[in-house]
C-alpha cells in the first residue's frame, strides 16, 4: 500500500473497488466533500479528454484520443480487447498518469493529487478486477463504505437494486464472479456520484446479472448521471449508449449515436440471394450495392445486396427477377444492418469473437 500523496486526506491509499481504501477507508470521518448544487444546470462537459497519449515502455496503448462527454450522457467506448479502452478510463479516474495530453473531470485534473482528492466523492468506478477481503460479508462491505461516505446504510435497498437481496451475510469469497461484479457496482454507486465509470461491467456475467446491470445503468440515466462505459459487447453498447466511440489500436476511429454509426457505415438492409442463373440486371441492379460471392456449398452464385431502400419492396423485386430469369433459387435471406456491421465496416474486424471469448 502506498503512502498518501501531498493533497490527499490521510489514510487514502489503495484502489479497492469503486473507491480508494486504506485504513480507514476514504473519505475519512470529519472530511466533507465540496457542496453539490442539486438541480443546477450544467453546460460544461462532465469529462473532457484532449490529445490523450499513454505509453508503457515502447508500447503506445492510447494514441491521441479526444472526446467530451456532456452531463447526463451514457457514453460508450467500444472496441476489441487491447484497443486501449481500459487505459483511457484509468487515465480519466487518476489511476494512470497520461504520458501526454490531459483529462478534465468536472473541471478538475485527476492526475493532480490535490484535485483528485476533491473529485473522489463525486465519482464512482467499477473496474474489471476487484480486491475485497474474502471473509468480509456483503452487508459489512456496504455498511463500511456507507459509513465513511457519511451515509446512513441502506443495505437491503441497495442489494435489491443490484440483485443481491438475501446475500447480505454471504462472505465475499463465496460470491460468484457475476455477484462480485454486482457488489462492485453497488459500492461504486451507493454514494450517489455524479459520474459512474464502468469498465467491462458485464464481462463474465450470466444473462440475469447482465439484465440487472443494464437496468441500473438505465436508472442512472433517468436520474441525470453521466456514465462512461467500456465494452466489447455490441448489444450492450447499442442498447445502453447515447454516444459511442469505436476504438481501435489506441485511436478513436468513429464517434456518433448508435443509429448514425449504423447509417454512416452502410446501414440499411442486406439481402442475400443464392441462385443458379441469376444476376442483378435492369432496375434491381440499381437498388443498392451488389457484391458477388462464391457460395460455400458450390451451388450457383451468391449475390449480396446492401440497400438503403425499404427492404420489403426490394425483396419482392428480387424474387420477381429470379423468377423472370428462370434461375434456380437455393437460398434467400434479408436482415437489417446492425452495429456489428458498422464496426466491421469501420475497423475491418469482427468484435463478436472477443465477446464469445470473454474479456481479457
Short mmCIF file of C-alpha atoms in Angstrom, two decimals:
data_model
loop_
_atom_site.label_atom_id
_atom_site.label_comp_id
_atom_site.label_asym_id
_atom_site.label_seq_id
_atom_site.Cartn_x
_atom_site.Cartn_y
_atom_site.Cartn_z
CA UNK A 1 0.00 0.00 0.00
CA UNK A 2 1.47 3.37 -0.95
CA UNK A 3 1.77 6.40 1.33
CA UNK A 4 -0.76 9.19 0.87
CA UNK A 5 0.49 11.85 -1.52
CA UNK A 6 0.53 15.53 -0.77
CA UNK A 7 -3.00 16.88 -1.07
CA UNK A 8 -4.71 13.57 -0.27
CA UNK A 9 -6.57 13.05 3.02
CA UNK A 10 -4.50 10.90 5.37
CA UNK A 11 -5.17 7.20 5.06
CA UNK A 12 -6.01 7.31 1.36
CA UNK A 13 -4.01 4.64 -0.40
CA UNK A 14 -5.18 1.66 -2.36
CA UNK A 15 -7.89 1.45 -5.01
CA UNK A 16 -10.08 -1.45 -3.97
CA UNK A 17 -13.50 -1.45 -5.56
CA UNK A 18 -15.40 1.63 -6.55
CA UNK A 19 -13.23 3.83 -4.30
CA UNK A 20 -9.88 4.32 -2.60
CA UNK A 21 -9.41 2.22 0.51
CA UNK A 22 -6.68 2.26 3.12
CA UNK A 23 -7.04 2.19 6.88
CA UNK A 24 -9.59 3.63 7.45
CA UNK A 25 -11.30 3.88 4.02
CA UNK A 26 -11.85 7.10 2.14
CA UNK A 27 -13.36 9.54 2.80
CA UNK A 28 -12.40 9.93 6.45
CA UNK A 29 -14.81 10.91 9.18
CA UNK A 30 -14.78 14.66 9.50
CA UNK A 31 -13.81 15.25 5.87
CA UNK A 32 -16.53 16.90 3.85
CA UNK A 33 -16.98 16.80 0.11
CA UNK A 34 -17.45 20.01 -1.89
CA UNK A 35 -21.06 21.10 -1.86
CA UNK A 36 -23.12 19.96 -4.82
CA UNK A 37 -25.85 22.21 -6.15
CA UNK A 38 -28.60 19.74 -6.87
CA UNK A 39 -30.80 20.79 -9.73
CA UNK A 40 -28.20 23.17 -11.14
CA UNK A 41 -27.97 23.20 -14.92
CA UNK A 42 -24.51 22.17 -16.13
CA UNK A 43 -23.33 23.25 -19.57
CA UNK A 44 -19.65 22.29 -19.26
CA UNK A 45 -18.57 18.74 -20.13
CA UNK A 46 -18.50 16.21 -17.31
CA UNK A 47 -15.40 14.71 -18.94
CA UNK A 48 -13.05 16.35 -21.44
CA UNK A 49 -10.15 14.34 -22.89
CA UNK A 50 -7.65 16.15 -25.10
CA UNK A 51 -4.88 14.53 -27.18
CA UNK A 52 -4.51 11.78 -24.59
CA UNK A 53 -1.44 9.57 -25.02
CA UNK A 54 -0.33 6.75 -22.72
CA UNK A 55 2.84 4.73 -23.28
CA UNK A 56 4.04 1.67 -21.41
CA UNK A 57 7.70 1.45 -22.36
CA UNK A 58 7.77 1.30 -26.14
CA UNK A 59 4.10 0.34 -26.39
CA UNK A 60 1.70 3.20 -27.11
CA UNK A 61 -1.61 1.98 -25.67
CA UNK A 62 -3.51 5.24 -26.21
CA UNK A 63 -2.60 7.33 -29.23
CA UNK A 64 -4.01 10.85 -29.19
CA UNK A 65 -7.63 10.35 -28.07
CA UNK A 66 -10.04 13.31 -27.90
CA UNK A 67 -13.65 13.38 -26.67
CA UNK A 68 -16.06 15.31 -24.47
CA UNK A 69 -18.98 13.87 -22.50
CA UNK A 70 -21.85 16.14 -21.54
CA UNK A 71 -23.76 15.70 -18.26
CA UNK A 72 -26.45 13.04 -18.29
CA UNK A 73 -24.90 11.11 -21.20
CA UNK A 74 -24.32 7.36 -21.34
CA UNK A 75 -21.05 7.26 -23.28
CA UNK A 76 -19.52 4.06 -24.60
CA UNK A 77 -16.00 3.11 -25.59
CA UNK A 78 -16.48 0.12 -27.89
CA UNK A 79 -13.58 -1.96 -29.12
CA UNK A 80 -11.83 -5.28 -29.10
CA UNK A 81 -9.72 -6.39 -26.15
CA UNK A 82 -6.45 -4.45 -26.12
CA UNK A 83 -7.87 -1.48 -28.05
CA UNK A 84 -6.99 0.98 -25.25
CA UNK A 85 -10.42 1.35 -23.62
CA UNK A 86 -9.41 0.42 -20.06
CA UNK A 87 -6.23 2.52 -20.16
CA UNK A 88 -8.28 5.52 -21.27
CA UNK A 89 -10.72 5.01 -18.41
CA UNK A 90 -7.90 4.61 -15.89
CA UNK A 91 -6.44 7.94 -17.03
CA UNK A 92 -9.86 9.52 -16.52
CA UNK A 93 -10.09 8.40 -12.87
CA UNK A 94 -6.50 9.12 -11.88
CA UNK A 95 -5.30 5.51 -11.67
CA UNK A 96 -2.88 6.01 -14.58
CA UNK A 97 -0.98 9.20 -15.36
CA UNK A 98 -1.07 10.23 -19.04
CA UNK A 99 2.21 10.35 -20.94
CA UNK A 100 0.89 13.48 -22.64
CA UNK A 101 -2.39 15.24 -23.23
CA UNK A 102 -4.87 15.96 -20.48
CA UNK A 103 -8.10 14.86 -18.84
CA UNK A 104 -10.60 17.09 -17.06
CA UNK A 105 -13.34 15.65 -14.88
CA UNK A 106 -15.88 18.21 -13.64
CA UNK A 107 -13.30 20.88 -14.48
CA UNK A 108 -10.54 19.27 -12.38
CA UNK A 109 -7.41 17.31 -13.29
CA UNK A 110 -7.50 13.73 -11.92
CA UNK A 111 -3.73 13.38 -12.46
CA UNK A 112 -3.18 16.10 -9.84
CA UNK A 113 -3.34 14.59 -6.30
CA UNK A 114 -4.98 17.64 -4.75
CA UNK A 115 -7.64 17.87 -7.43
CA UNK A 116 -8.19 14.10 -7.41
CA UNK A 117 -8.89 14.28 -3.67
CA UNK A 118 -11.67 16.79 -4.40
CA UNK A 119 -13.05 14.60 -7.18
CA UNK A 120 -13.24 11.25 -5.41
CA UNK A 121 -16.56 11.78 -3.62
CA UNK A 122 -18.11 12.89 -6.92
CA UNK A 123 -17.46 9.78 -9.00
CA UNK A 124 -17.61 6.03 -8.62
CA UNK A 125 -15.90 3.30 -10.60
CA UNK A 126 -16.47 -0.39 -11.18
CA UNK A 127 -13.29 -1.90 -12.57
CA UNK A 128 -12.75 -5.22 -14.31
CA UNK A 129 -10.94 -6.69 -11.30
CA UNK A 130 -11.91 -6.17 -7.68
CA UNK A 131 -9.90 -6.66 -4.49
CA UNK A 132 -12.08 -7.14 -1.43
CA UNK A 133 -11.49 -9.09 1.80
CA UNK A 134 -12.62 -12.64 1.10
CA UNK A 135 -14.01 -13.15 4.61
CA UNK A 136 -15.92 -9.85 4.77
CA UNK A 137 -19.67 -10.16 4.32
CA UNK A 138 -21.57 -8.35 1.60
CA UNK A 139 -23.53 -6.30 4.12
CA UNK A 140 -20.38 -5.39 6.03
CA UNK A 141 -18.70 -4.01 2.92
CA UNK A 142 -21.74 -1.91 2.01
CA UNK A 143 -22.05 -0.59 5.57
CA UNK A 144 -18.31 0.19 5.72
CA UNK A 145 -18.44 2.24 2.55
CA UNK A 146 -21.66 3.97 3.63
CA UNK A 147 -20.19 4.92 6.99
CA UNK A 148 -17.13 6.56 5.51
CA UNK A 149 -19.20 8.39 2.92
CA UNK A 150 -21.17 9.75 5.89
CA UNK A 151 -24.29 7.94 4.67
CA UNK A 152 -26.96 6.11 6.58
CA UNK A 153 -26.63 2.46 5.47
CA UNK A 154 -29.43 1.26 3.20
CA UNK A 155 -28.02 -2.20 2.67
CA UNK A 156 -31.22 -4.08 1.86
CA UNK A 157 -32.43 -1.50 -0.65
CA UNK A 158 -29.04 -1.39 -2.40
CA UNK A 159 -28.79 -5.19 -2.50
CA UNK A 160 -32.24 -5.31 -4.07
CA UNK A 161 -31.18 -2.79 -6.74
CA UNK A 162 -28.22 -4.94 -7.83
CA UNK A 163 -29.80 -8.36 -7.42
CA UNK A 164 -28.04 -9.35 -4.17
CA UNK A 165 -31.02 -9.30 -1.82
CA UNK A 166 -30.64 -12.18 0.64
CA UNK A 167 -26.84 -12.23 0.17
CA UNK A 168 -26.10 -9.67 2.90
CA UNK A 169 -24.48 -12.24 5.20
CA UNK A 170 -22.66 -14.05 2.40
CA UNK A 171 -18.84 -13.77 2.56
CA UNK A 172 -17.31 -12.08 -0.46
CA UNK A 173 -15.24 -15.21 -1.08
CA UNK A 174 -18.43 -17.22 -1.57
CA UNK A 175 -19.83 -15.00 -4.31
CA UNK A 176 -19.83 -15.98 -7.97
CA UNK A 177 -17.94 -13.83 -10.45
CA UNK A 178 -21.14 -12.11 -11.57
CA UNK A 179 -22.21 -11.46 -7.97
CA UNK A 180 -18.83 -9.87 -7.23
CA UNK A 181 -19.32 -7.60 -10.23
CA UNK A 182 -22.75 -6.57 -8.93
CA UNK A 183 -21.29 -5.90 -5.46
CA UNK A 184 -18.60 -3.78 -7.13
CA UNK A 185 -21.35 -1.82 -8.87
CA UNK A 186 -23.19 -1.29 -5.57
CA UNK A 187 -20.03 0.03 -3.89
CA UNK A 188 -19.39 2.35 -6.84
CA UNK A 189 -22.83 3.99 -6.86
CA UNK A 190 -24.11 3.94 -3.30
CA UNK A 191 -22.79 7.45 -2.54
CA UNK A 192 -24.84 8.82 -5.48
CA UNK A 193 -21.90 10.03 -7.59
CA UNK A 194 -22.31 12.48 -10.44
CA UNK A 195 -20.26 10.26 -12.75
CA UNK A 196 -20.02 6.47 -12.91
CA UNK A 197 -17.16 4.69 -14.70
CA UNK A 198 -17.96 1.10 -15.65
CA UNK A 199 -15.12 -0.94 -17.15
CA UNK A 200 -16.39 -4.04 -18.98
CA UNK A 201 -19.13 -4.24 -16.31
CA UNK A 202 -20.88 -7.38 -17.62
CA UNK A 203 -17.81 -9.41 -18.63
CA UNK A 204 -18.33 -12.91 -17.28
CA UNK A 205 -21.89 -12.22 -16.11
CA UNK A 206 -24.79 -14.53 -16.83
CA UNK A 207 -27.95 -13.28 -18.55
CA UNK A 208 -29.62 -12.39 -15.22
CA UNK A 209 -26.67 -10.35 -13.99
CA UNK A 210 -26.45 -8.55 -17.33
CA UNK A 211 -30.13 -7.56 -17.19
CA UNK A 212 -29.70 -6.29 -13.62
CA UNK A 213 -26.72 -4.14 -14.57
CA UNK A 214 -28.40 -2.80 -17.71
CA UNK A 215 -31.40 -1.82 -15.59
CA UNK A 216 -29.15 0.04 -13.17
CA UNK A 217 -27.43 1.93 -15.98
CA UNK A 218 -30.84 2.95 -17.29
CA UNK A 219 -31.73 4.09 -13.76
CA UNK A 220 -28.58 6.24 -13.69
CA UNK A 221 -29.68 7.80 -16.99
CA UNK A 222 -33.14 8.61 -15.60
CA UNK A 223 -31.58 10.35 -12.59
CA UNK A 224 -29.34 12.52 -14.77
CA UNK A 225 -25.99 10.84 -14.04
CA UNK A 226 -23.12 10.67 -16.50
CA UNK A 227 -21.85 7.17 -17.30
CA UNK A 228 -18.71 6.21 -19.21
CA UNK A 229 -18.83 2.56 -20.17
CA UNK A 230 -16.20 0.38 -21.81
CA UNK A 231 -17.43 -2.76 -23.51
CA UNK A 232 -16.80 -5.23 -26.31
CA UNK A 233 -20.43 -6.37 -26.32
CA UNK A 234 -22.25 -4.94 -29.35
CA UNK A 235 -25.74 -5.45 -27.90
CA UNK A 236 -24.76 -3.72 -24.66
CA UNK A 237 -23.36 -0.66 -26.45
CA UNK A 238 -26.31 -0.37 -28.82
CA UNK A 239 -28.90 -0.76 -26.07
CA UNK A 240 -27.39 1.49 -23.40
CA UNK A 241 -25.28 4.20 -25.00
CA UNK A 242 -26.37 7.63 -26.20
CA UNK A 243 -23.00 8.05 -27.91
CA UNK A 244 -20.34 5.53 -28.87
CA UNK A 245 -16.65 5.91 -29.67
CA UNK A 246 -15.27 2.99 -31.67
CA UNK A 247 -11.68 2.45 -30.52
CA UNK A 248 -9.03 0.55 -32.47
CA UNK A 249 -5.33 0.27 -31.62
CA UNK A 250 -5.46 3.20 -29.21
CA UNK A 251 -7.30 5.58 -31.55
CA UNK A 252 -10.92 6.67 -31.92
CA UNK A 253 -11.94 5.94 -35.49
CA UNK A 254 -15.61 6.92 -35.25
CA UNK A 255 -17.94 8.65 -32.79
CA UNK A 256 -21.70 9.11 -33.03
CA UNK A 257 -25.03 7.76 -31.85
CA UNK A 258 -25.57 4.04 -32.49
CA UNK A 259 -28.18 4.78 -35.18
CA UNK A 260 -25.91 7.21 -37.03
CA UNK A 261 -22.94 4.88 -36.85
CA UNK A 262 -25.04 2.16 -38.47
CA UNK A 263 -26.37 4.52 -41.15
CA UNK A 264 -23.00 6.14 -41.82
CA UNK A 265 -21.21 2.83 -42.26
CA UNK A 266 -23.55 1.38 -44.84
CA UNK A 267 -26.65 0.98 -42.72
CA UNK A 268 -29.94 -0.19 -44.09
CA UNK A 269 -30.63 -3.81 -45.01
CA UNK A 270 -28.75 -6.70 -46.56
CA UNK A 271 -30.40 -9.18 -48.95
CA UNK A 272 -28.51 -12.36 -49.85
CA UNK A 273 -29.53 -14.41 -52.91
CA UNK A 274 -28.11 -17.83 -53.73
CA UNK A 275 -29.33 -18.99 -57.15
CA UNK A 276 -28.13 -20.66 -60.33
CA UNK A 277 -28.59 -18.48 -63.38
CA UNK A 278 -29.34 -15.24 -61.52
CA UNK A 279 -27.62 -11.89 -61.96
CA UNK A 280 -28.79 -8.42 -60.89
CA UNK A 281 -29.95 -6.59 -64.03
CA UNK A 282 -32.09 -3.65 -65.04
CA UNK A 283 -33.99 -1.94 -62.20
CA UNK A 284 -32.99 -4.37 -59.49
CA UNK A 285 -29.32 -3.64 -60.26
CA UNK A 286 -29.91 -0.04 -59.12
CA UNK A 287 -31.49 -0.98 -55.77
CA UNK A 288 -28.19 -0.66 -53.93
CA UNK A 289 -24.65 -2.05 -53.83
CA UNK A 290 -24.37 -5.62 -55.11
CA UNK A 291 -21.44 -7.86 -54.19
CA UNK A 292 -20.77 -11.21 -55.88
CA UNK A 293 -19.53 -14.11 -53.74
CA UNK A 294 -18.89 -17.80 -54.30
CA UNK A 295 -21.31 -19.82 -52.15
CA UNK A 296 -19.93 -22.22 -49.61
CA UNK A 297 -21.98 -25.14 -50.99
CA UNK A 298 -20.72 -24.62 -54.54
CA UNK A 299 -24.24 -24.27 -55.96
CA UNK A 300 -24.92 -21.36 -58.27
CA UNK A 301 -23.76 -17.93 -57.18
CA UNK A 302 -24.28 -15.80 -54.12
CA UNK A 303 -25.19 -12.15 -54.60
CA UNK A 304 -25.30 -9.80 -51.60
CA UNK A 305 -27.23 -6.53 -51.86
CA UNK A 306 -26.73 -3.66 -49.39
CA UNK A 307 -29.64 -1.24 -49.77
CA UNK A 308 -30.90 1.90 -48.05
CA UNK A 309 -34.38 1.41 -49.52
CA UNK A 310 -37.39 -0.13 -47.80
CA UNK A 311 -36.36 -3.82 -47.82
CA UNK A 312 -39.88 -5.21 -48.32
CA UNK A 313 -40.46 -3.95 -51.88
CA UNK A 314 -36.81 -4.61 -52.80
CA UNK A 315 -37.11 -8.22 -51.64
CA UNK A 316 -40.26 -8.62 -53.77
CA UNK A 317 -38.39 -7.23 -56.79
CA UNK A 318 -35.52 -9.67 -56.22
CA UNK A 319 -37.93 -12.62 -56.11
CA UNK A 320 -39.60 -11.37 -59.31
CA UNK A 321 -36.20 -11.03 -61.05
CA UNK A 322 -35.18 -14.54 -60.04
CA UNK A 323 -38.44 -15.86 -61.49
CA UNK A 324 -38.17 -13.85 -64.74
CA UNK A 325 -34.61 -15.06 -65.30
CA UNK A 326 -35.66 -18.66 -64.76
CA UNK A 327 -33.00 -19.02 -62.09
CA UNK A 328 -32.97 -21.91 -59.62
CA UNK A 329 -33.21 -20.38 -56.13
CA UNK A 330 -31.30 -22.12 -53.34
CA UNK A 331 -31.47 -19.54 -50.55
CA UNK A 332 -32.85 -16.06 -49.89
CA UNK A 333 -32.16 -14.05 -46.74
CA UNK A 334 -32.84 -10.49 -45.58
CA UNK A 335 -31.62 -8.75 -42.42
CA UNK A 336 -31.28 -5.19 -41.21
CA UNK A 337 -27.83 -3.69 -40.61
CA UNK A 338 -26.54 -3.72 -37.03
CA UNK A 339 -23.83 -2.02 -35.02
CA UNK A 340 -21.75 -5.15 -35.63
CA UNK A 341 -21.93 -4.39 -39.37
CA UNK A 342 -20.85 -0.80 -38.71
CA UNK A 343 -17.95 -1.98 -36.54
CA UNK A 344 -16.83 -4.43 -39.23
CA UNK A 345 -17.05 -1.80 -41.99
CA UNK A 346 -15.11 0.76 -39.95
CA UNK A 347 -12.40 -1.48 -38.49
CA UNK A 348 -12.21 -4.45 -40.83
CA UNK A 349 -12.50 -6.66 -37.73
CA UNK A 350 -15.27 -8.60 -36.06
CA UNK A 351 -15.87 -7.88 -32.40
CA UNK A 352 -18.08 -10.96 -31.85
CA UNK A 353 -15.02 -13.20 -31.43
CA UNK A 354 -13.96 -11.24 -28.33
CA UNK A 355 -17.50 -11.29 -26.93
CA UNK A 356 -17.59 -15.07 -27.22
CA UNK A 357 -14.18 -15.48 -25.61
CA UNK A 358 -14.87 -13.04 -22.75
CA UNK A 359 -12.92 -10.00 -21.61
CA UNK A 360 -9.16 -10.16 -21.31
#
